[in-house]
Structure formats: structure tokens, C-alpha cells
C-alpha positions as a Markdown table, in Angstrom:
| # | Residue | x | y | z |
|---|---|---|---|---|
| 1 | Met | 13.7 | -26.5 | 23.6 |
| 2 | Arg | 10.4 | -27.0 | 25.7 |
| 3 | Ala | 10.6 | -22.5 | 24.7 |
| 4 | Ala | 12.1 | -23.2 | 21.3 |
| 5 | Arg | 9.4 | -25.4 | 20.6 |
| 6 | Val | 6.9 | -22.2 | 21.7 |
| 7 | Gly | 8.9 | -19.9 | 19.6 |
| 8 | Leu | 8.7 | -21.6 | 16.8 |
| 9 | Leu | 4.6 | -22.3 | 16.8 |
| 10 | Ala | 3.9 | -18.8 | 18.2 |
| 11 | Leu | 6.1 | -17.4 | 14.6 |
| 12 | Ala | 3.4 | -21.1 | 12.9 |
| 13 | Leu | 0.8 | -19.2 | 14.1 |
| 14 | Ile | 1.1 | -15.5 | 13.4 |
| 15 | Gly | 2.5 | -16.9 | 9.1 |
| 16 | Phe | -1.1 | -19.0 | 9.3 |
| 17 | Ala | -3.1 | -15.8 | 11.2 |
| 18 | Ala | -1.4 | -13.3 | 7.9 |
| 19 | Pro | -0.6 | -15.3 | 4.7 |
| 20 | Ala | -1.4 | -11.9 | 2.6 |
| 21 | Leu | 0.0 | -9.4 | 4.3 |
| 22 | Ala | 3.1 | -8.2 | 1.7 |
| 23 | Asn | 6.1 | -8.8 | 3.2 |
| 24 | Thr | 7.3 | -5.6 | 3.8 |
| 25 | Asp | 9.0 | -6.2 | 6.9 |
| 26 | Gly | 6.9 | -4.3 | 9.2 |
| 27 | Lys | 8.0 | -1.1 | 7.3 |
| 28 | Ser | 4.0 | 1.5 | 7.6 |
| 29 | Ala | 5.3 | 4.3 | 5.0 |
| 30 | Leu | 4.8 | 3.5 | 1.0 |
| 31 | Tyr | 8.7 | 5.4 | 0.5 |
| 32 | Glu | 10.2 | 2.5 | 3.2 |
| 33 | Val | 8.9 | 0.3 | 1.1 |
| 34 | Ile | 9.6 | 0.8 | -2.8 |
| 35 | Phe | 13.0 | 1.5 | -2.4 |
| 36 | Arg | 13.3 | -2.7 | -2.8 |
| 37 | Glu | 12.8 | -4.6 | -4.9 |
| 38 | Pro | 10.6 | -6.1 | -5.9 |
| 39 | Tyr | 8.6 | -3.6 | -4.8 |
| 40 | Arg | 10.3 | -0.6 | -6.4 |
| 41 | Gly | 9.6 | -2.0 | -10.0 |
| 42 | Ala | 6.4 | -2.4 | -8.8 |
| 43 | Trp | 5.5 | 1.0 | -7.8 |
| 44 | Lys | 6.8 | 2.2 | -10.8 |
| 45 | Arg | 5.4 | -0.1 | -13.2 |
| 46 | Leu | 1.7 | 0.9 | -11.1 |
| 47 | Thr | 2.1 | 4.8 | -11.4 |
| 48 | Ala | 4.0 | 5.3 | -14.5 |
| 49 | Pro | 0.5 | 6.3 | -16.8 |
| 50 | Val | 0.7 | 9.2 | -14.1 |
| 51 | Val | 3.6 | 10.3 | -12.6 |
| 52 | Ser | 5.0 | 12.6 | -15.5 |
| 53 | Ser | 2.7 | 16.1 | -14.6 |
| 54 | Asn | 2.5 | 14.1 | -10.6 |
| 55 | Arg | 5.8 | 14.1 | -10.2 |
| 56 | Trp | 5.4 | 13.8 | -6.0 |
| 57 | Leu | 5.3 | 10.6 | -6.7 |
| 58 | Lys | 8.5 | 10.0 | -7.8 |
| 59 | Gly | 10.0 | 8.0 | -5.0 |
| 60 | Ala | 6.6 | 8.8 | -3.0 |
| 61 | Arg | 7.6 | 11.9 | -1.8 |
| 62 | Gly | 4.7 | 13.6 | 0.1 |
| 63 | Ile | 2.7 | 13.2 | 3.3 |
| 64 | Trp | 2.1 | 9.9 | 4.0 |
| 65 | His | 0.2 | 8.0 | 6.8 |
| 66 | Pro | 1.3 | 4.4 | 8.8 |
| 67 | Ala | -0.2 | 1.3 | 6.3 |
| 68 | Arg | -3.7 | -0.1 | 7.7 |
| 69 | Val | -4.2 | -3.6 | 8.2 |
| 70 | Val | -8.0 | -4.4 | 5.8 |
| 71 | Met | -9.7 | -7.3 | 4.7 |
| 72 | Val | -9.5 | -9.0 | 0.8 |
| 73 | Asp | -11.9 | -11.5 | -0.9 |
| 74 | Ala | -10.9 | -12.5 | 3.3 |
| 75 | Glu | -7.4 | -11.9 | 3.5 |
| 76 | Arg | -5.6 | -9.7 | 5.1 |
| 77 | Phe | -3.5 | -7.0 | 3.8 |
| 78 | Lys | -1.5 | -3.5 | 3.7 |
| 79 | Val | -2.5 | -0.6 | 2.4 |
| 80 | Phe | -0.3 | 2.5 | 2.1 |
| 81 | Phe | -1.2 | 6.2 | 1.7 |
| 82 | Leu | 0.7 | 8.7 | 0.3 |
| 83 | Cys | -0.4 | 12.3 | -0.2 |
| 84 | Lys | 0.5 | 15.6 | -2.3 |
| 85 | Val | 2.1 | 17.9 | 0.5 |
| 86 | Asn | 0.4 | 21.0 | 0.8 |
| 87 | Glu | -2.7 | 19.3 | -1.2 |
| 88 | Cys | -3.4 | 16.9 | 0.8 |
| 89 | Ala | -7.0 | 17.0 | 0.5 |
| 90 | Ala | -6.3 | 17.2 | -3.9 |
| 91 | Asn | -3.7 | 14.6 | -4.3 |
| 92 | Arg | -3.2 | 11.3 | -3.3 |
| 93 | Ile | -2.7 | 7.4 | -3.6 |
| 94 | Ser | -3.2 | 4.6 | -1.8 |
| 95 | Val | -1.8 | 1.3 | -2.5 |
| 96 | Ile | -2.1 | -2.1 | -1.4 |
| 97 | Phe | 0.7 | -5.0 | -3.5 |
| 98 | Thr | 0.5 | -8.6 | -4.2 |
| 99 | Pro | 2.0 | -10.7 | -1.0 |
| 100 | Asp | 5.7 | -11.0 | -3.5 |
| 101 | Gly | 5.5 | -8.0 | -3.7 |
| 102 | His | 5.5 | -8.2 | -7.6 |
| 103 | Arg | 2.2 | -5.9 | -8.3 |
| 104 | Ala | 0.3 | -3.0 | -6.9 |
| 105 | Phe | -2.2 | -1.6 | -7.2 |
| 106 | Gly | -3.5 | 1.7 | -6.4 |
| 107 | Ala | -6.9 | 4.8 | -6.4 |
| 108 | Phe | -4.7 | 8.2 | -6.9 |
| 109 | Arg | -7.2 | 11.2 | -6.8 |
| 110 | Thr | -6.1 | 14.5 | -8.8 |
| 111 | Pro | -8.9 | 17.3 | -8.9 |
| 112 | Ala | -10.1 | 16.4 | -12.6 |
| 113 | Gly | -11.2 | 13.1 | -10.6 |
| 114 | Thr | -10.3 | 9.1 | -9.6 |
| 115 | Gln | -8.3 | 6.6 | -10.8 |
| 116 | Ile | -7.8 | 3.3 | -10.3 |
| 117 | Leu | -4.4 | 2.2 | -11.2 |
| 118 | Gly | -3.2 | -1.9 | -11.8 |
| 119 | Gly | -6.0 | -3.4 | -12.6 |
| 120 | Pro | -7.7 | -4.8 | -8.9 |
| 121 | Asn | -10.6 | -7.1 | -8.6 |
| 122 | Asp | -13.8 | -5.3 | -6.9 |
| 123 | Asp | -12.9 | -6.0 | -3.4 |
| 124 | Thr | -9.3 | -4.8 | -3.6 |
| 125 | Arg | -10.9 | -1.5 | -5.4 |
| 126 | Arg | -13.3 | -1.1 | -2.9 |
| 127 | Ala | -10.8 | -1.8 | -0.4 |
| 128 | Leu | -8.4 | 0.8 | -1.7 |
| 129 | Leu | -11.4 | 3.9 | -2.6 |
| 130 | Arg | -11.8 | 3.0 | 2.0 |
| 131 | Val | -8.8 | 4.2 | 2.9 |
| 132 | Leu | -8.4 | 7.1 | -0.2 |
| 133 | Asn | -11.8 | 8.7 | 0.7 |
| 134 | Glu | -11.2 | 7.8 | 4.7 |
| 135 | Glu | -7.8 | 9.3 | 5.3 |
| 136 | Lys | -7.8 | 13.1 | 7.0 |
| 137 | Pro | -5.9 | 15.3 | 5.2 |
| 138 | His | -2.8 | 16.9 | 6.9 |
| 139 | Asp | -0.9 | 20.2 | 4.8 |
């Protein structure tokens, strides 16, 4: 009984410590997350303006790095990273999902420049750009 209470307390503390993390069930790759709803729909809406000329975004086909946890507005969020095979330095995206997975925000770089997708607030935009710029290309 005592072990059960300790276990429940630990679960409660974990839930309290990371209230804003998207429910991604420990997944750290973008392609793993977007294959189920609501993340799939959020991903499609996020990439709709750019996917026709960047087909590698469809299905998140590319080189991924494990998700990083960042602080945005004093809450923890996972930022996912993906880049195009053999063109990682010039074609990349960083993505944050809302905790319920229904919305996504992104920073997307191509040789033409960087676009902010999904209308994030300033703190979220800065976090997306930080990850986009810090990740090292692995072509």
C-alpha cells in the first residue's frame, strides 16, 4: 500500500513538473509523433503552405535529431527538428506542438530564407529559431 502511494505521488509530481509538454509518449522523433492524431492534423496544417515545393516534409522524411525540451513562457515544451537528406544545412524545420497536440508552430529554413509557420508568440518563435540555428547539419 505504501509503495502504491509513493508511486502515485511520483506520478503526480512528474505531471506537475511538466504541464506543458505535449503528450508524445516519450517519442523524440518528429516522424514518430505525426503518425497519430491530433499531431498528424496539426503537422499537415502547419506545413500546408510549403509542402508542395518541399515534398520531403510530407511524412517528415528526413534526418531528425531527438526532441529538445525548452522553456517557453515559464513552461516546458518539446521542440522537434528535421532536415532534408543531403541538404540539411539549407533545408530544415523546428516544430513545437501545443500540449493537446491540436496546434503546431514552426521555423522553416530553405535557401530562400526562414519562415515562421503557425503564428507563434514571440517566446515560442525565439525558441523555434534557437533550435533551428543550433542544430548541426548531418548530411
